[in-house]
Amino acid sequence: MSFPFPDFERLHAVGRVKFIEVDGRFFVYNVKDSYLVGINNSEKFSSEIVKTPKNPVKTLILHTTYECNLRCKHCYINAGVKRPDEMDSKELSRIVREFGELGGLGVDLSGGEALLKEGIEEVIQTARNQRLRTVVLSNAVDLNSEQLKMVTPFIDGIAVGLDGLYESNDEIRGAGSFDRTINGLEKIAETGVELSLTTLITPESIPQLVNFPEFISRYGGRHWSLVMPRPSGRFLGEEEKIEMIYKLWGEAKDKGILKELQEKSHQHKVSVILDHILVPGAKRRVEETSKDFIYQLYNRGRACWDNTLTIMPNGDVKCCLFFDGQIYDNVRNKSLREVYGSERRETALKEFCKYPVDKCPFIEKHTLKDFEWKLK
């Protein structure tokens, strides 16, 4: 067979290539750069091919712990204190291994603060062994330099939450958190690992957004995600505040903020990823212009719920990060393959299928009760 992408031999030799069979078709996944390429002749690598089940999932969002060194106002899982029912690192590693064996492509290790989880190094190593693109979600606060040096050779990136510059961030994440995060960004930059940032849209952050691309580039950041708050976790009951943020964002769009962000991001070589709620139809445009097979095979033209699997620290399995009432299984006492095939998952998928790729059922608040009832 001809080599499917540049540097294939080297990446294959160091375990950065994964072969996938989806619906009888064969693909090779570039783990480093995260894209799939279709192949015709797979015989040479037949022993490496992983066959996906029905409705394969691209990304596992694994919440490793509730423990966190911040108390962010918008935290959707109310993180803070470690809880007695959390899975240990061996259980987490088992889940990651099974996900890789089911044709998963990537794992996001979150928390709380994932780097506070005892044994997180074992979980990361398991993900690398399964040829999963591995990203650690962190607040970058009080990072342990030795731990950072230990794990960064085995992960593909660190995604850091920063919800404003200076006092704007501290308003959401707590006094002094901005300076502590900047100290962490400096440590991450020294390792050379890929850095991305995520910013919550707030009344305080909106005027600062055009300054973010230049700020991010100082620390080697190349990817920046903008997200809208949801009424979940500690933000539950804050619908009026969220509606005000929508209004302010709409006014900023009318004044040309999207064009400014595009110009600034291009100038500083930072790619901006907009929450599809911020720009209706954005995900559909991604689907239409996609140059690889990931969106077609794993999203199947549907919304974010269909390409992710969320598992909480106690093993509860969810379709969506934000729905509190739609836990449809628990993975502690069964295999991930059993969870994939559960009737409740099928019920959840059918319900979510009613929503096109650029609609979020969580935001359609009138559907919440109906959806939760159908899963009981």
PDB file of N, CA and C in Angstrom, residues 123-171:
ATOM      1  N   VAL A 123      -2.969   6.238  33.935  1.00  0.00           N
ATOM      2  CA  VAL A 123      -4.073   6.426  32.998  1.00  0.00           C
ATOM      3  C   VAL A 123      -3.547   6.992  31.678  1.00  0.00           C
ATOM      4  N   ILE A 124      -2.649   7.963  31.769  1.00  0.00           N
ATOM      5  CA  ILE A 124      -2.067   8.580  30.583  1.00  0.00           C
ATOM      6  C   ILE A 124      -1.261   7.558  29.784  1.00  0.00           C
ATOM      7  N   GLN A 125      -0.507   6.727  30.468  1.00  0.00           N
ATOM      8  CA  GLN A 125       0.292   5.713  29.777  1.00  0.00           C
ATOM      9  C   GLN A 125      -0.602   4.696  29.071  1.00  0.00           C
ATOM     10  N   THR A 126      -1.723   4.340  29.691  1.00  0.00           N
ATOM     11  CA  THR A 126      -2.676   3.429  29.062  1.00  0.00           C
ATOM     12  C   THR A 126      -3.237   4.035  27.779  1.00  0.00           C
ATOM     13  N   ALA A 127      -3.560   5.313  27.830  1.00  0.00           N
ATOM     14  CA  ALA A 127      -4.074   5.997  26.645  1.00  0.00           C
ATOM     15  C   ALA A 127      -3.039   5.994  25.527  1.00  0.00           C
ATOM     16  N   ARG A 128      -1.781   6.219  25.875  1.00  0.00           N
ATOM     17  CA  ARG A 128      -0.726   6.194  24.854  1.00  0.00           C
ATOM     18  C   ARG A 128      -0.598   4.793  24.257  1.00  0.00           C
ATOM     19  N   ASN A 129      -0.674   3.760  25.102  1.00  0.00           N
ATOM     20  CA  ASN A 129      -0.571   2.386  24.607  1.00  0.00           C
ATOM     21  C   ASN A 129      -1.709   2.034  23.667  1.00  0.00           C
ATOM     22  N   GLN A 130      -2.872   2.655  23.857  1.00  0.00           N
ATOM     23  CA  GLN A 130      -4.034   2.399  23.002  1.00  0.00           C
ATOM     24  C   GLN A 130      -4.063   3.306  21.768  1.00  0.00           C
ATOM     25  N   ARG A 131      -3.009   4.080  21.590  1.00  0.00           N
ATOM     26  CA  ARG A 131      -2.903   4.978  20.438  1.00  0.00           C
ATOM     27  C   ARG A 131      -4.082   5.948  20.371  1.00  0.00           C
ATOM     28  N   LEU A 132      -4.391   6.519  21.524  1.00  0.00           N
ATOM     29  CA  LEU A 132      -5.440   7.515  21.622  1.00  0.00           C
ATOM     30  C   LEU A 132      -4.819   8.909  21.675  1.00  0.00           C
ATOM     31  N   ARG A 133      -5.410   9.832  20.955  1.00  0.00           N
ATOM     32  CA  ARG A 133      -4.973  11.222  21.087  1.00  0.00           C
ATOM     33  C   ARG A 133      -5.418  11.704  22.462  1.00  0.00           C
ATOM     34  N   THR A 134      -4.458  12.094  23.300  1.00  0.00           N
ATOM     35  CA  THR A 134      -4.720  12.336  24.719  1.00  0.00           C
ATOM     36  C   THR A 134      -4.487  13.792  25.084  1.00  0.00           C
ATOM     37  N   VAL A 135      -5.537  14.404  25.624  1.00  0.00           N
ATOM     38  CA  VAL A 135      -5.461  15.798  26.057  1.00  0.00           C
ATOM     39  C   VAL A 135      -5.852  15.869  27.530  1.00  0.00           C
ATOM     40  N   VAL A 136      -5.072  16.589  28.312  1.00  0.00           N
ATOM     41  CA  VAL A 136      -5.375  16.812  29.721  1.00  0.00           C
ATOM     42  C   VAL A 136      -6.014  18.182  29.864  1.00  0.00           C
ATOM     43  N   LEU A 137      -7.191  18.225  30.495  1.00  0.00           N
ATOM     44  CA  LEU A 137      -7.871  19.487  30.760  1.00  0.00           C
ATOM     45  C   LEU A 137      -7.472  19.958  32.156  1.00  0.00           C
ATOM     46  N   SER A 138      -6.929  21.153  32.244  1.00  0.00           N
ATOM     47  CA  SER A 138      -6.350  21.630  33.501  1.00  0.00           C
ATOM     48  C   SER A 138      -6.625  23.113  33.689  1.00  0.00           C
ATOM     49  N   ASN A 139      -6.596  23.562  34.953  1.00  0.00           N
ATOM     50  CA  ASN A 139      -6.647  25.000  35.206  1.00  0.00           C
ATOM     51  C   ASN A 139      -5.244  25.593  35.290  1.00  0.00           C
ATOM     52  N   ALA A 140      -4.221  24.729  35.224  1.00  0.00           N
ATOM     53  CA  ALA A 140      -2.811  25.119  35.237  1.00  0.00           C
ATOM     54  C   ALA A 140      -2.380  25.777  36.545  1.00  0.00           C
ATOM     55  N   VAL A 141      -3.216  25.675  37.569  1.00  0.00           N
ATOM     56  CA  VAL A 141      -2.905  26.294  38.859  1.00  0.00           C
ATOM     57  C   VAL A 141      -2.041  25.365  39.704  1.00  0.00           C
ATOM     58  N   ASP A 142      -0.949  25.908  40.227  1.00  0.00           N
ATOM     59  CA  ASP A 142      -0.066  25.178  41.144  1.00  0.00           C
ATOM     60  C   ASP A 142       0.429  23.860  40.545  1.00  0.00           C
ATOM     61  N   LEU A 143       0.831  23.894  39.284  1.00  0.00           N
ATOM     62  CA  LEU A 143       1.314  22.693  38.619  1.00  0.00           C
ATOM     63  C   LEU A 143       2.607  22.198  39.264  1.00  0.00           C
ATOM     64  N   ASN A 144       2.700  20.885  39.371  1.00  0.00           N
ATOM     65  CA  ASN A 144       3.910  20.240  39.869  1.00  0.00           C
ATOM     66  C   ASN A 144       4.873  20.074  38.693  1.00  0.00           C
ATOM     67  N   SER A 145       6.003  20.756  38.733  1.00  0.00           N
ATOM     68  CA  SER A 145       6.936  20.747  37.599  1.00  0.00           C
ATOM     69  C   SER A 145       7.444  19.349  37.286  1.00  0.00           C
ATOM     70  N   GLU A 146       7.725  18.562  38.320  1.00  0.00           N
ATOM     71  CA  GLU A 146       8.234  17.208  38.084  1.00  0.00           C
ATOM     72  C   GLU A 146       7.178  16.327  37.438  1.00  0.00           C
ATOM     73  N   GLN A 147       5.940  16.438  37.908  1.00  0.00           N
ATOM     74  CA  GLN A 147       4.852  15.669  37.303  1.00  0.00           C
ATOM     75  C   GLN A 147       4.652  16.087  35.855  1.00  0.00           C
ATOM     76  N   LEU A 148       4.731  17.374  35.599  1.00  0.00           N
ATOM     77  CA  LEU A 148       4.546  17.891  34.247  1.00  0.00           C
ATOM     78  C   LEU A 148       5.593  17.313  33.300  1.00  0.00           C
ATOM     79  N   LYS A 149       6.836  17.275  33.735  1.00  0.00           N
ATOM     80  CA  LYS A 149       7.911  16.715  32.915  1.00  0.00           C
ATOM     81  C   LYS A 149       7.693  15.226  32.671  1.00  0.00           C
ATOM     82  N   MET A 150       7.057  14.561  33.633  1.00  0.00           N
ATOM     83  CA  MET A 150       6.821  13.124  33.525  1.00  0.00           C
ATOM     84  C   MET A 150       5.730  12.789  32.517  1.00  0.00           C
ATOM     85  N   VAL A 151       4.662  13.608  32.484  1.00  0.00           N
ATOM     86  CA  VAL A 151       3.504  13.246  31.665  1.00  0.00           C
ATOM     87  C   VAL A 151       3.517  13.860  30.271  1.00  0.00           C
ATOM     88  N   THR A 152       4.131  15.012  30.098  1.00  0.00           N
ATOM     89  CA  THR A 152       4.020  15.692  28.796  1.00  0.00           C
ATOM     90  C   THR A 152       4.580  14.903  27.617  1.00  0.00           C
ATOM     91  N   PRO A 153       5.602  14.048  27.794  1.00  0.00           N
ATOM     92  CA  PRO A 153       6.038  13.263  26.626  1.00  0.00           C
ATOM     93  C   PRO A 153       4.988  12.270  26.131  1.00  0.00           C
ATOM     94  N   PHE A 154       3.946  12.008  26.946  1.00  0.00           N
ATOM     95  CA  PHE A 154       2.971  10.971  26.607  1.00  0.00           C
ATOM     96  C   PHE A 154       1.574  11.528  26.330  1.00  0.00           C
ATOM     97  N   ILE A 155       1.449  12.854  26.276  1.00  0.00           N
ATOM     98  CA  ILE A 155       0.158  13.445  25.940  1.00  0.00           C
ATOM     99  C   ILE A 155       0.311  14.303  24.687  1.00  0.00           C
ATOM    100  N   ASP A 156      -0.829  14.585  24.061  1.00  0.00           N
ATOM    101  CA  ASP A 156      -0.830  15.367  22.827  1.00  0.00           C
ATOM    102  C   ASP A 156      -1.144  16.827  23.058  1.00  0.00           C
ATOM    103  N   GLY A 157      -1.583  17.164  24.255  1.00  0.00           N
ATOM    104  CA  GLY A 157      -1.868  18.557  24.519  1.00  0.00           C
ATOM    105  C   GLY A 157      -2.420  18.774  25.913  1.00  0.00           C
ATOM    106  N   ILE A 158      -2.357  20.027  26.352  1.00  0.00           N
ATOM    107  CA  ILE A 158      -2.989  20.464  27.591  1.00  0.00           C
ATOM    108  C   ILE A 158      -3.934  21.603  27.244  1.00  0.00           C
ATOM    109  N   ALA A 159      -5.184  21.475  27.675  1.00  0.00           N
ATOM    110  CA  ALA A 159      -6.193  22.519  27.445  1.00  0.00           C
ATOM    111  C   ALA A 159      -6.449  23.227  28.767  1.00  0.00           C
ATOM    112  N   VAL A 160      -6.196  24.520  28.793  1.00  0.00           N
ATOM    113  CA  VAL A 160      -6.273  25.296  30.031  1.00  0.00           C
ATOM    114  C   VAL A 160      -7.452  26.255  29.965  1.00  0.00           C
ATOM    115  N   GLY A 161      -8.210  26.302  31.051  1.00  0.00           N
ATOM    116  CA  GLY A 161      -9.315  27.241  31.140  1.00  0.00           C
ATOM    117  C   GLY A 161      -8.841  28.589  31.663  1.00  0.00           C
ATOM    118  N   LEU A 162      -9.132  29.652  30.936  1.00  0.00           N
ATOM    119  CA  LEU A 162      -8.803  31.019  31.356  1.00  0.00           C
ATOM    120  C   LEU A 162      -9.967  31.898  30.906  1.00  0.00           C
ATOM    121  N   ASP A 163     -10.693  32.452  31.872  1.00  0.00           N
ATOM    122  CA  ASP A 163     -11.982  33.077  31.555  1.00  0.00           C
ATOM    123  C   ASP A 163     -11.950  34.595  31.545  1.00  0.00           C
ATOM    124  N   GLY A 164     -10.790  35.146  31.311  1.00  0.00           N
ATOM    125  CA  GLY A 164     -10.649  36.598  31.229  1.00  0.00           C
ATOM    126  C   GLY A 164      -9.224  36.970  31.562  1.00  0.00           C
ATOM    127  N   LEU A 165      -8.907  38.232  31.398  1.00  0.00           N
ATOM    128  CA  LEU A 165      -7.578  38.729  31.726  1.00  0.00           C
ATOM    129  C   LEU A 165      -7.633  39.438  33.077  1.00  0.00           C
ATOM    130  N   TYR A 166      -6.724  39.038  33.961  1.00  0.00           N
ATOM    131  CA  TYR A 166      -6.589  39.657  35.267  1.00  0.00           C
ATOM    132  C   TYR A 166      -7.868  39.505  36.095  1.00  0.00           C
ATOM    133  N   GLU A 167      -8.459  40.619  36.568  1.00  0.00           N
ATOM    134  CA  GLU A 167      -9.599  40.534  37.481  1.00  0.00           C
ATOM    135  C   GLU A 167     -10.807  39.839  36.859  1.00  0.00           C
ATOM    136  N   SER A 168     -10.923  39.894  35.547  1.00  0.00           N
ATOM    137  CA  SER A 168     -12.065  39.244  34.890  1.00  0.00           C
ATOM    138  C   SER A 168     -12.037  37.734  35.104  1.00  0.00           C
ATOM    139  N   ASN A 169     -10.853  37.159  35.061  1.00  0.00           N
ATOM    140  CA  ASN A 169     -10.711  35.731  35.328  1.00  0.00           C
ATOM    141  C   ASN A 169     -10.968  35.430  36.797  1.00  0.00           C
ATOM    142  N   ASP A 170     -10.420  36.284  37.684  1.00  0.00           N
ATOM    143  CA  ASP A 170     -10.563  36.050  39.123  1.00  0.00           C
ATOM    144  C   ASP A 170     -12.017  36.148  39.568  1.00  0.00           C
ATOM    145  N   GLU A 171     -12.817  36.932  38.857  1.00  0.00           N
ATOM    146  CA  GLU A 171     -14.227  37.059  39.185  1.00  0.00           C
ATOM    147  C   GLU A 171     -14.940  35.715  39.039  1.00  0.00           C
TER     148      GLU A 171
END
